[in-house]
mmCIF file of C-alpha atoms and ligand atoms in Angstrom:
data_model
loop_
_atom_site.group_PDB
_atom_site.id
_atom_site.type_symbol
_atom_site.label_atom_id
_atom_site.label_comp_id
_atom_site.label_asym_id
_atom_site.label_seq_id
_atom_site.Cartn_x
_atom_site.Cartn_y
_atom_site.Cartn_z
ATOM 1 C CA UNK O 1 0.000 0.000 0.000
ATOM 2 C CA UNK O 2 1.335 3.498 -0.807
ATOM 3 C CA UNK O 3 2.852 5.073 2.282
ATOM 4 C CA UNK O 4 3.882 8.628 1.386
ATOM 5 C CA UNK O 5 1.165 10.637 -0.313
ATOM 6 C CA UNK O 6 1.667 14.033 -1.920
ATOM 7 C CA UNK O 7 -1.377 16.310 -2.150
ATOM 8 C CA UNK O 8 -1.768 19.184 -4.607
ATOM 9 C CA UNK O 9 -4.391 21.923 -4.225
ATOM 10 C CA UNK O 10 -5.045 24.721 -6.748
ATOM 11 C CA UNK O 11 -8.825 25.225 -6.850
ATOM 12 C CA UNK O 12 -8.901 28.905 -5.930
ATOM 13 C CA UNK O 13 -6.176 31.358 -4.872
ATOM 14 C CA UNK O 14 -3.987 29.054 -2.762
ATOM 15 C CA UNK O 15 -1.286 26.844 -4.275
ATOM 16 C CA UNK O 16 -0.864 24.072 -1.728
ATOM 17 C CA UNK O 17 1.418 21.067 -1.536
ATOM 18 C CA UNK O 18 1.103 18.671 1.389
ATOM 19 C CA UNK O 19 2.919 15.460 2.296
ATOM 20 C CA UNK O 20 1.486 12.829 4.642
ATOM 21 C CA UNK O 21 2.420 9.346 5.801
ATOM 22 C CA UNK O 22 -0.248 6.626 5.884
ATOM 23 C CA UNK O 23 0.417 4.237 8.762
ATOM 24 C CA UNK O 24 -0.539 0.538 8.923
ATOM 25 C CA UNK O 25 -3.349 1.223 11.397
ATOM 26 C CA UNK O 26 -4.885 3.762 8.989
ATOM 27 C CA UNK O 27 -3.604 6.808 10.903
ATOM 28 C CA UNK O 28 -2.494 9.686 8.681
ATOM 29 C CA UNK O 29 0.449 11.801 9.797
ATOM 30 C CA UNK O 30 1.197 15.303 8.516
ATOM 31 C CA UNK O 31 4.779 15.688 7.240
ATOM 32 C CA UNK O 32 4.648 19.027 5.396
ATOM 33 C CA UNK O 33 2.081 21.620 4.382
ATOM 34 C CA UNK O 34 3.313 24.482 2.202
ATOM 35 C CA UNK O 35 0.997 27.137 0.778
ATOM 36 C CA UNK O 36 1.613 30.057 -1.591
ATOM 37 C CA UNK O 37 -1.293 32.496 -1.711
ATOM 38 C CA UNK O 38 -2.128 34.914 -4.508
ATOM 39 C CA UNK O 39 -4.680 36.709 -2.295
ATOM 40 C CA UNK O 40 -2.664 39.950 -2.319
ATOM 41 C CA UNK O 41 -2.901 40.086 -6.137
ATOM 42 C CA UNK O 42 -6.725 39.939 -5.937
ATOM 43 C CA UNK O 43 -7.219 42.307 -2.996
ATOM 44 C CA UNK O 44 -7.649 45.461 -5.089
ATOM 45 C CA UNK O 45 -10.376 43.733 -7.146
ATOM 46 C CA UNK O 46 -12.316 42.717 -4.003
ATOM 47 C CA UNK O 47 -12.470 39.069 -5.106
ATOM 48 C CA UNK O 48 -10.462 36.341 -6.840
ATOM 49 C CA UNK O 49 -9.666 37.053 -10.515
ATOM 50 C CA UNK O 50 -9.538 33.591 -12.171
ATOM 51 C CA UNK O 51 -6.912 34.386 -14.819
ATOM 52 C CA UNK O 52 -4.616 36.016 -12.252
ATOM 53 C CA UNK O 53 -5.052 32.985 -9.948
ATOM 54 C CA UNK O 54 -4.169 30.498 -12.733
ATOM 55 C CA UNK O 55 -0.974 32.351 -13.622
ATOM 56 C CA UNK O 56 0.022 32.558 -9.963
ATOM 57 C CA UNK O 57 -0.496 28.770 -9.579
ATOM 58 C CA UNK O 58 1.729 28.162 -12.584
ATOM 59 C CA UNK O 59 4.541 30.200 -11.038
ATOM 60 C CA UNK O 60 4.125 28.851 -7.501
ATOM 61 C CA UNK O 61 3.555 25.120 -8.139
ATOM 62 C CA UNK O 62 7.130 23.803 -8.380
ATOM 63 C CA UNK O 63 8.679 26.129 -5.742
ATOM 64 C CA UNK O 64 5.878 25.224 -3.300
ATOM 65 C CA UNK O 65 6.472 21.510 -3.906
ATOM 66 C CA UNK O 66 10.205 21.999 -3.379
ATOM 67 C CA UNK O 67 9.547 23.742 -0.064
ATOM 68 C CA UNK O 68 7.281 20.884 1.071
ATOM 69 C CA UNK O 69 9.924 18.247 0.281
ATOM 70 C CA UNK O 70 12.616 20.281 2.065
ATOM 71 C CA UNK O 71 10.365 20.645 5.115
ATOM 72 C CA UNK O 72 9.586 16.918 5.253
ATOM 73 C CA UNK O 73 13.189 15.917 4.527
ATOM 74 C CA UNK O 74 11.943 13.775 1.634
ATOM 75 C CA UNK O 75 12.755 13.450 -2.054
ATOM 76 C CA UNK O 76 10.371 13.122 -4.987
ATOM 77 C CA UNK O 77 11.371 9.471 -5.305
ATOM 78 C CA UNK O 78 10.004 8.820 -1.795
ATOM 79 C CA UNK O 79 6.409 9.554 -2.900
ATOM 80 C CA UNK O 80 4.145 6.525 -3.419
ATOM 81 C CA UNK O 81 0.981 8.253 -4.703
ATOM 82 C CA UNK O 82 -0.216 11.692 -5.826
ATOM 83 C CA UNK O 83 -3.581 13.175 -4.859
ATOM 84 C CA UNK O 84 -4.876 16.313 -6.527
ATOM 85 C CA UNK O 85 -7.979 18.489 -6.310
ATOM 86 C CA UNK O 86 -10.040 17.565 -9.385
ATOM 87 C CA UNK O 87 -12.866 19.963 -8.408
ATOM 88 C CA UNK O 88 -14.900 21.910 -7.565
ATOM 89 C CA UNK O 89 -13.192 25.244 -8.170
ATOM 90 C CA UNK O 90 -12.041 27.629 -10.874
ATOM 91 C CA UNK O 91 -11.482 25.740 -14.141
ATOM 92 C CA UNK O 92 -8.164 27.308 -15.121
ATOM 93 C CA UNK O 93 -6.808 27.163 -11.576
ATOM 94 C CA UNK O 94 -7.759 23.483 -11.154
ATOM 95 C CA UNK O 95 -6.137 22.645 -14.466
ATOM 96 C CA UNK O 96 -2.708 23.813 -13.252
ATOM 97 C CA UNK O 97 -2.784 21.421 -10.277
ATOM 98 C CA UNK O 98 -4.238 18.521 -12.280
ATOM 99 C CA UNK O 99 -1.578 18.961 -14.981
ATOM 100 C CA UNK O 100 1.209 19.105 -12.400
ATOM 101 C CA UNK O 101 -0.126 15.983 -10.665
ATOM 102 C CA UNK O 102 -0.326 14.061 -13.941
ATOM 103 C CA UNK O 103 3.251 15.061 -14.743
ATOM 104 C CA UNK O 104 4.525 13.880 -11.330
ATOM 105 C CA UNK O 105 2.499 10.674 -11.626
ATOM 106 C CA UNK O 106 3.780 9.853 -15.126
ATOM 107 C CA UNK O 107 7.383 10.824 -14.400
ATOM 108 C CA UNK O 108 7.556 8.849 -11.140
ATOM 109 C CA UNK O 109 5.420 5.930 -12.339
ATOM 110 C CA UNK O 110 3.077 6.176 -9.323
ATOM 111 C CA UNK O 111 -0.736 6.241 -9.062
ATOM 112 C CA UNK O 112 -2.777 9.417 -9.396
ATOM 113 C CA UNK O 113 -5.919 10.114 -7.339
ATOM 114 C CA UNK O 114 -8.176 12.989 -8.434
ATOM 115 C CA UNK O 115 -10.164 13.969 -5.334
ATOM 116 C CA UNK O 116 -12.887 16.350 -4.184
ATOM 117 C CA UNK O 117 -11.838 19.648 -2.618
ATOM 118 C CA UNK O 118 -14.868 19.733 -0.287
ATOM 119 C CA UNK O 119 -14.199 16.241 1.061
ATOM 120 C CA UNK O 120 -10.600 17.400 1.602
ATOM 121 C CA UNK O 121 -11.831 20.133 3.960
ATOM 122 C CA UNK O 122 -13.396 17.368 6.095
ATOM 123 C CA UNK O 123 -10.561 14.816 5.826
ATOM 124 C CA UNK O 124 -8.009 17.386 7.021
ATOM 125 C CA UNK O 125 -9.418 17.163 10.533
ATOM 126 C CA UNK O 126 -8.041 13.627 10.874
ATOM 127 C CA UNK O 127 -4.506 15.094 10.750
ATOM 128 C CA UNK O 128 -5.218 16.936 13.985
ATOM 129 C CA UNK O 129 -7.898 14.952 15.818
ATOM 130 C CA UNK O 130 -7.530 11.396 14.525
ATOM 131 C CA UNK O 131 -10.045 9.157 12.730
ATOM 132 C CA UNK O 132 -13.569 10.503 12.144
ATOM 133 C CA UNK O 133 -16.401 8.638 13.862
ATOM 134 C CA UNK O 134 -19.052 7.216 11.525
ATOM 135 C CA UNK O 135 -21.349 8.932 10.978
ATOM 136 C CA UNK O 136 -20.323 12.502 11.686
ATOM 137 C CA UNK O 137 -21.786 15.797 10.604
ATOM 138 C CA UNK O 138 -19.609 18.269 8.706
ATOM 139 C CA UNK O 139 -20.329 21.942 8.231
ATOM 140 C CA UNK O 140 -18.254 23.448 5.455
ATOM 141 C CA UNK O 141 -18.064 27.222 5.534
ATOM 142 C CA UNK O 142 -15.776 28.941 3.052
ATOM 143 C CA UNK O 143 -15.700 31.735 0.487
ATOM 144 C CA UNK O 144 -17.394 29.533 -2.079
ATOM 145 C CA UNK O 145 -19.396 26.995 -0.052
ATOM 146 C CA UNK O 146 -21.767 26.670 2.887
ATOM 147 C CA UNK O 147 -22.925 23.098 3.338
ATOM 148 C CA UNK O 148 -24.164 20.687 5.969
ATOM 149 C CA UNK O 149 -22.982 17.178 5.152
ATOM 150 C CA UNK O 150 -23.573 13.767 6.630
ATOM 151 C CA UNK O 151 -20.284 11.852 6.456
ATOM 152 C CA UNK O 152 -20.508 8.085 6.801
ATOM 153 C CA UNK O 153 -17.052 7.578 5.295
ATOM 154 C CA UNK O 154 -14.938 10.503 4.133
ATOM 155 C CA UNK O 155 -13.365 8.307 1.412
ATOM 156 C CA UNK O 156 -16.609 7.103 -0.111
ATOM 157 C CA UNK O 157 -19.879 8.242 1.424
ATOM 158 C CA UNK O 158 -20.847 11.903 1.859
ATOM 159 C CA UNK O 159 -24.467 13.103 1.660
ATOM 160 C CA UNK O 160 -25.559 16.714 1.389
ATOM 161 C CA UNK O 161 -28.239 17.699 3.916
ATOM 162 C CA UNK O 162 -28.378 21.371 3.034
ATOM 163 C CA UNK O 163 -26.487 24.288 1.512
ATOM 164 C CA UNK O 164 -26.783 27.982 0.863
ATOM 165 C CA UNK O 165 -29.434 29.060 -1.607
ATOM 166 C CA UNK O 166 -27.497 32.236 -2.474
ATOM 167 C CA UNK O 167 -24.229 33.619 -1.006
ATOM 168 C CA UNK O 168 -21.682 31.492 0.847
ATOM 169 C CA UNK O 169 -20.927 32.518 4.447
ATOM 170 C CA UNK O 170 -17.431 33.748 3.525
ATOM 171 C CA UNK O 171 -18.831 35.634 0.557
ATOM 172 C CA UNK O 172 -21.183 37.471 2.953
ATOM 173 C CA UNK O 173 -18.164 38.396 5.108
ATOM 174 C CA UNK O 174 -16.312 39.664 2.043
ATOM 175 C CA UNK O 175 -19.284 41.732 0.815
ATOM 176 C CA UNK O 176 -20.048 43.238 4.236
ATOM 177 C CA UNK O 177 -16.352 44.083 4.679
ATOM 178 C CA UNK O 178 -16.488 46.010 1.438
ATOM 179 C CA UNK O 179 -19.557 47.939 2.671
ATOM 180 C CA UNK O 180 -17.661 48.818 5.846
ATOM 181 C CA UNK O 181 -14.568 49.775 3.804
ATOM 182 C CA UNK O 182 -12.536 46.974 5.408
ATOM 183 C CA UNK O 183 -9.923 45.080 3.337
ATOM 184 C CA UNK O 184 -10.413 41.863 1.336
ATOM 185 C CA UNK O 185 -10.759 39.051 2.345
ATOM 186 C CA UNK O 186 -13.300 40.354 4.802
ATOM 187 C CA UNK O 187 -13.427 37.580 7.426
ATOM 188 C CA UNK O 188 -10.345 38.461 9.478
ATOM 189 C CA UNK O 189 -10.934 42.278 9.656
ATOM 190 C CA UNK O 190 -14.618 41.811 10.543
ATOM 191 C CA UNK O 191 -13.690 39.247 13.211
ATOM 192 C CA UNK O 192 -11.190 41.770 14.634
ATOM 193 C CA UNK O 193 -13.569 44.754 14.521
ATOM 194 C CA UNK O 194 -16.375 42.676 16.054
ATOM 195 C CA UNK O 195 -14.238 41.940 19.119
ATOM 196 C CA UNK O 196 -14.777 45.577 20.223
ATOM 197 C CA UNK O 197 -18.420 45.838 19.158
ATOM 198 C CA UNK O 198 -21.804 45.001 20.648
ATOM 199 C CA UNK O 199 -23.352 41.925 18.968
ATOM 200 C CA UNK O 200 -26.801 43.061 20.189
ATOM 201 C CA UNK O 201 -26.487 46.628 18.857
ATOM 202 C CA UNK O 202 -28.437 45.889 15.663
ATOM 203 C CA UNK O 203 -30.959 43.062 15.190
ATOM 204 C CA UNK O 204 -29.996 41.808 11.723
ATOM 205 C CA UNK O 205 -32.233 39.123 10.144
ATOM 206 C CA UNK O 206 -31.545 35.380 10.525
ATOM 207 C CA UNK O 207 -32.030 33.997 6.990
ATOM 208 C CA UNK O 208 -34.107 30.861 6.336
ATOM 209 C CA UNK O 209 -35.121 30.292 9.931
ATOM 210 C CA UNK O 210 -38.884 30.585 9.382
ATOM 211 C CA UNK O 211 -41.216 27.628 9.931
ATOM 212 C CA UNK O 212 -41.656 27.060 6.183
ATOM 213 C CA UNK O 213 -37.936 27.294 5.319
ATOM 214 C CA UNK O 214 -35.884 24.205 4.513
ATOM 215 C CA UNK O 215 -34.434 22.953 7.786
ATOM 216 C CA UNK O 216 -30.800 22.651 6.730
ATOM 217 C CA UNK O 217 -30.469 25.284 4.004
ATOM 218 C CA UNK O 218 -28.925 28.718 4.472
ATOM 219 C CA UNK O 219 -29.370 32.180 2.968
ATOM 220 C CA UNK O 220 -27.012 35.101 3.509
ATOM 221 C CA UNK O 221 -27.946 37.540 0.770
ATOM 222 C CA UNK O 222 -30.840 39.049 2.775
ATOM 223 C CA UNK O 223 -28.468 39.635 5.686
ATOM 224 C CA UNK O 224 -25.947 41.338 3.408
ATOM 225 C CA UNK O 225 -28.730 43.567 1.982
ATOM 226 C CA UNK O 226 -29.951 44.395 5.502
ATOM 227 C CA UNK O 227 -26.443 45.521 6.461
ATOM 228 C CA UNK O 228 -26.224 47.622 3.273
ATOM 229 C CA UNK O 229 -29.609 49.285 3.992
ATOM 230 C CA UNK O 230 -28.636 49.966 7.609
ATOM 231 C CA UNK O 231 -25.323 51.569 6.592
ATOM 232 C CA UNK O 232 -27.014 53.659 3.868
ATOM 233 C CA UNK O 233 -29.666 54.923 6.291
ATOM 234 C CA UNK O 234 -27.027 55.939 8.826
ATOM 235 C CA UNK O 235 -25.051 57.731 6.099
ATOM 236 C CA UNK O 236 -28.207 59.562 4.981
ATOM 237 C CA UNK O 237 -28.681 60.801 8.514
ATOM 238 C CA UNK O 238 -25.092 62.048 8.376
ATOM 239 C CA UNK O 239 -24.018 59.674 11.161
ATOM 240 C CA UNK O 240 -20.612 58.077 11.564
ATOM 241 C CA UNK O 241 -20.897 54.308 10.909
ATOM 242 C CA UNK O 242 -20.269 52.332 14.118
ATOM 243 C CA UNK O 243 -18.139 49.781 12.254
ATOM 244 C CA UNK O 244 -17.428 47.662 15.330
ATOM 245 C CA UNK O 245 -21.104 47.330 16.290
ATOM 246 C CA UNK O 246 -22.179 46.581 12.702
ATOM 247 C CA UNK O 247 -19.416 43.951 12.406
ATOM 248 C CA UNK O 248 -20.335 42.342 15.741
ATOM 249 C CA UNK O 249 -24.066 42.315 14.970
ATOM 250 C CA UNK O 250 -23.504 40.885 11.479
ATOM 251 C CA UNK O 251 -21.101 38.252 12.814
ATOM 252 C CA UNK O 252 -23.606 37.283 15.510
ATOM 253 C CA UNK O 253 -26.325 36.749 12.883
ATOM 254 C CA UNK O 254 -24.029 34.481 10.801
ATOM 255 C CA UNK O 255 -22.760 32.459 13.770
ATOM 256 C CA UNK O 256 -26.263 32.142 15.229
ATOM 257 C CA UNK O 257 -27.813 30.642 12.073
ATOM 258 C CA UNK O 258 -24.850 28.383 11.239
ATOM 259 C CA UNK O 259 -24.609 26.856 14.708
ATOM 260 C CA UNK O 260 -28.368 26.609 15.177
ATOM 261 C CA UNK O 261 -28.810 24.623 11.948
ATOM 262 C CA UNK O 262 -25.759 22.428 12.548
ATOM 263 C CA UNK O 263 -26.902 21.448 16.041
ATOM 264 C CA UNK O 264 -30.444 20.909 14.744
ATOM 265 C CA UNK O 265 -29.173 18.519 12.045
ATOM 266 C CA UNK O 266 -26.973 16.628 14.532
ATOM 267 C CA UNK O 267 -29.963 16.172 16.855
ATOM 268 C CA UNK O 268 -32.378 15.232 14.037
ATOM 269 C CA UNK O 269 -30.031 12.515 12.761
ATOM 270 C CA UNK O 270 -28.717 11.441 16.149
ATOM 271 C CA UNK O 271 -25.128 12.283 15.161
ATOM 272 C CA UNK O 272 -22.688 12.839 18.031
ATOM 273 C CA UNK O 273 -19.825 14.670 16.318
ATOM 274 C CA UNK O 274 -19.742 17.970 14.412
ATOM 275 C CA UNK O 275 -16.714 18.984 12.316
ATOM 276 C CA UNK O 276 -16.572 22.620 11.168
ATOM 277 C CA UNK O 277 -14.080 23.425 8.416
ATOM 278 C CA UNK O 278 -13.361 25.908 5.607
ATOM 279 C CA UNK O 279 -12.008 29.461 5.919
ATOM 280 C CA UNK O 280 -14.930 30.780 7.995
ATOM 281 C CA UNK O 281 -14.301 28.054 10.616
ATOM 282 C CA UNK O 282 -11.390 30.297 11.668
ATOM 283 C CA UNK O 283 -13.997 32.802 12.929
ATOM 284 C CA UNK O 284 -13.708 33.349 16.674
ATOM 285 C CA UNK O 285 -17.437 33.864 17.335
ATOM 286 C CA UNK O 286 -18.474 30.872 15.224
ATOM 287 C CA UNK O 287 -16.213 28.479 17.114
ATOM 288 C CA UNK O 288 -17.153 29.950 20.507
ATOM 289 C CA UNK O 289 -20.903 29.740 19.885
ATOM 290 C CA UNK O 290 -20.578 26.282 18.307
ATOM 291 C CA UNK O 291 -18.641 25.207 21.417
ATOM 292 C CA UNK O 292 -21.397 26.454 23.736
ATOM 293 C CA UNK O 293 -24.273 24.972 21.760
ATOM 294 C CA UNK O 294 -22.565 21.627 21.120
ATOM 295 C CA UNK O 295 -21.692 21.288 24.813
ATOM 296 C CA UNK O 296 -25.304 22.014 25.768
ATOM 297 C CA UNK O 297 -26.523 19.369 23.298
ATOM 298 C CA UNK O 298 -23.883 16.765 24.206
ATOM 299 C CA UNK O 299 -22.250 16.922 20.764
ATOM 300 C CA UNK O 300 -18.479 16.596 20.299
ATOM 301 C CA UNK O 301 -17.127 19.597 18.325
ATOM 302 C CA UNK O 302 -14.026 19.319 16.143
ATOM 303 C CA UNK O 303 -12.546 22.396 14.462
ATOM 304 C CA UNK O 304 -9.147 22.048 12.759
ATOM 305 C CA UNK O 305 -6.605 24.802 13.497
ATOM 306 C CA UNK O 306 -6.979 27.859 11.217
ATOM 307 C CA UNK O 307 -4.085 26.922 8.877
ATOM 308 C CA UNK O 308 -5.784 23.609 8.111
ATOM 309 C CA UNK O 309 -9.241 25.238 7.689
ATOM 310 C CA UNK O 310 -8.233 27.521 4.823
ATOM 311 C CA UNK O 311 -7.265 25.942 1.492
ATOM 312 C CA UNK O 312 -4.061 23.881 1.638
ATOM 313 C CA UNK O 313 -2.322 20.839 0.146
ATOM 314 C CA UNK O 314 -2.335 18.789 3.370
ATOM 315 C CA UNK O 315 -6.122 18.418 3.163
ATOM 316 C CA UNK O 316 -5.793 16.872 -0.297
ATOM 317 C CA UNK O 317 -2.934 14.601 0.805
ATOM 318 C CA UNK O 318 -5.007 13.535 3.838
ATOM 319 C CA UNK O 319 -8.039 12.737 1.717
ATOM 320 C CA UNK O 320 -5.786 10.917 -0.778
ATOM 321 C CA UNK O 321 -4.460 8.780 2.087
ATOM 322 C CA UNK O 322 -8.000 7.854 3.193
ATOM 323 C CA UNK O 323 -8.967 7.029 -0.403
ATOM 324 C CA UNK O 324 -5.863 4.842 -0.751
ATOM 325 C CA UNK O 325 -6.517 3.152 2.614
ATOM 326 C CA UNK O 326 -10.115 2.424 1.550
ATOM 327 C CA UNK O 327 -8.763 0.568 -1.495
ATOM 328 C CA UNK O 328 -10.422 2.889 -3.997
ATOM 329 C CA UNK O 329 -9.041 2.616 -7.540
ATOM 330 C CA UNK O 330 -6.600 5.269 -8.807
ATOM 331 C CA UNK O 331 -7.718 7.782 -11.424
ATOM 332 C CA UNK O 332 -6.901 7.506 -15.087
ATOM 333 C CA UNK O 333 -4.295 9.901 -16.506
ATOM 334 C CA UNK O 334 -7.128 11.086 -18.763
ATOM 335 C CA UNK O 335 -9.039 12.807 -15.925
ATOM 336 C CA UNK O 336 -9.878 16.438 -16.325
ATOM 337 C CA UNK O 337 -10.668 19.222 -13.874
ATOM 338 C CA UNK O 338 -14.375 19.415 -13.019
ATOM 339 C CA UNK O 339 -15.301 22.944 -11.810
ATOM 340 C CA UNK O 340 -18.680 21.742 -10.524
ATOM 341 C CA UNK O 341 -17.749 18.326 -9.089
ATOM 342 C CA UNK O 342 -20.559 17.409 -6.643
ATOM 343 C CA UNK O 343 -19.612 16.759 -3.025
ATOM 344 C CA UNK O 344 -20.964 13.212 -3.295
ATOM 345 C CA UNK O 345 -18.117 12.270 -5.694
ATOM 346 C CA UNK O 346 -15.106 11.901 -3.399
ATOM 347 C CA UNK O 347 -12.644 10.571 -5.973
ATOM 348 C CA UNK O 348 -12.844 10.508 -9.772
HETATM 349 O O1 LIG U 1 -11.713 28.007 2.634
HETATM 350 P P1 LIG U 1 -11.166 29.315 2.156
HETATM 351 O O2 LIG U 1 -9.749 29.675 2.502
HETATM 352 O O3 LIG U 1 -11.273 29.441 0.607
HETATM 353 C C1 LIG U 1 -12.368 29.021 -0.121
HETATM 354 O O4 LIG U 1 -12.382 27.809 -0.516
HETATM 355 O O5 LIG U 1 -13.258 29.875 -0.305
HETATM 356 O O6 LIG U 1 -12.175 30.447 2.721
HETATM 357 C C2 LIG U 1 -11.982 31.816 2.468
HETATM 358 C C3 LIG U 1 -13.095 32.592 3.154
HETATM 359 C C4 LIG U 1 -13.104 34.091 2.832
HETATM 360 O O7 LIG U 1 -14.401 34.466 2.430
HETATM 361 C C5 LIG U 1 -12.711 34.752 4.151
HETATM 362 O O8 LIG U 1 -13.292 36.041 4.320
HETATM 363 C C6 LIG U 1 -13.226 33.761 5.160
HETATM 364 O O9 LIG U 1 -12.954 32.500 4.586
HETATM 365 N N1 LIG U 1 -12.552 33.877 6.453
HETATM 366 C C7 LIG U 1 -13.185 34.234 7.599
HETATM 367 C C8 LIG U 1 -12.182 34.303 8.607
HETATM 368 N N2 LIG U 1 -10.985 33.968 8.038
HETATM 369 C C9 LIG U 1 -11.223 33.716 6.730
HETATM 370 N N3 LIG U 1 -14.476 34.498 7.836
HETATM 371 C C10 LIG U 1 -14.814 34.839 9.085
HETATM 372 N N4 LIG U 1 -13.930 34.951 10.094
HETATM 373 C C11 LIG U 1 -12.609 34.689 9.918
HETATM 374 N N5 LIG U 1 -11.752 34.801 10.924
HETATM 375 ZN ZN1 LIG U 2 -11.830 25.532 0.167
#
């Protein structure tokens, strides 16, 4: 069975290369996790520019891999299998990683595993907290996704319970940050501003929490519009915008709905473990409120450290290791990037 697995991630604006070791008992050990981000190149556009991201991946891929091997004290010839994000993500960005992975696979004569980025966000938690219980509930909150997933086996069986009907949670953070004239990406500066604000200052709406709304779906575009209207009205009155209170009240609305629906799903399905991952999982209020509500409901909460929550190569290497351990077949060298790969397809 392959032992050293290299993971390559390039679905958005992070070029990631991770190296893990798969042990006989199925445990997966992190050996290296190197990331090069092109976020600074996109900041002035207020969002990721696909063409700019693809070019940045092309430049960063080999140097990032070299850094990962140096960190792990390994050589290319030590690698037994390559895992790569096959989707979902930006088409051109994905293609850079998939092409690099095919080249490594062909040159080294080792198997290639095209895997799902979203499943990678869940699998990464095993690097920090050990094997996932079956079933567990995963809440994926990033710039592009907001999903509640039932995970029976991260290598082969993931079911979607609900997702956002409009904006992703991170997207809402980025849009509200722009309204408040805070930098991109908006999550970290809003989190920081909120620390000094009053979360009860403004009662922003909780999307999709009415009795007729789908139980596990989310909506954040109404919240974003409510913040915009509130800021406009204050400006019209000639008032100074209380950025810290707006940030805290917005953040409270997001954390409230996310944790309420996650705990509800865990209770409905009798699932005892909740994993929260993706960039927004780094949010201080989200993890604090999730901690409180999970404790009250007797649910175990697992949140990977922030560096593992945002996009990285270790998450792809970790998922690759679980796919290998499960005895799933390798991918053909003919695979392509699939920008809209569904979360139910863990490996292609
Ligand atoms: O998972 P990720 O790195 O990339 C995607 O796959 O999208 O997530 C990026 C998103 C951005 O929208 C960013 O604003 C948000 O995660 N984010 C945060 C925090 N740190 C990053 N949102 C809220 N609070 C944070 N501390
Ligand atoms: Zn992601």
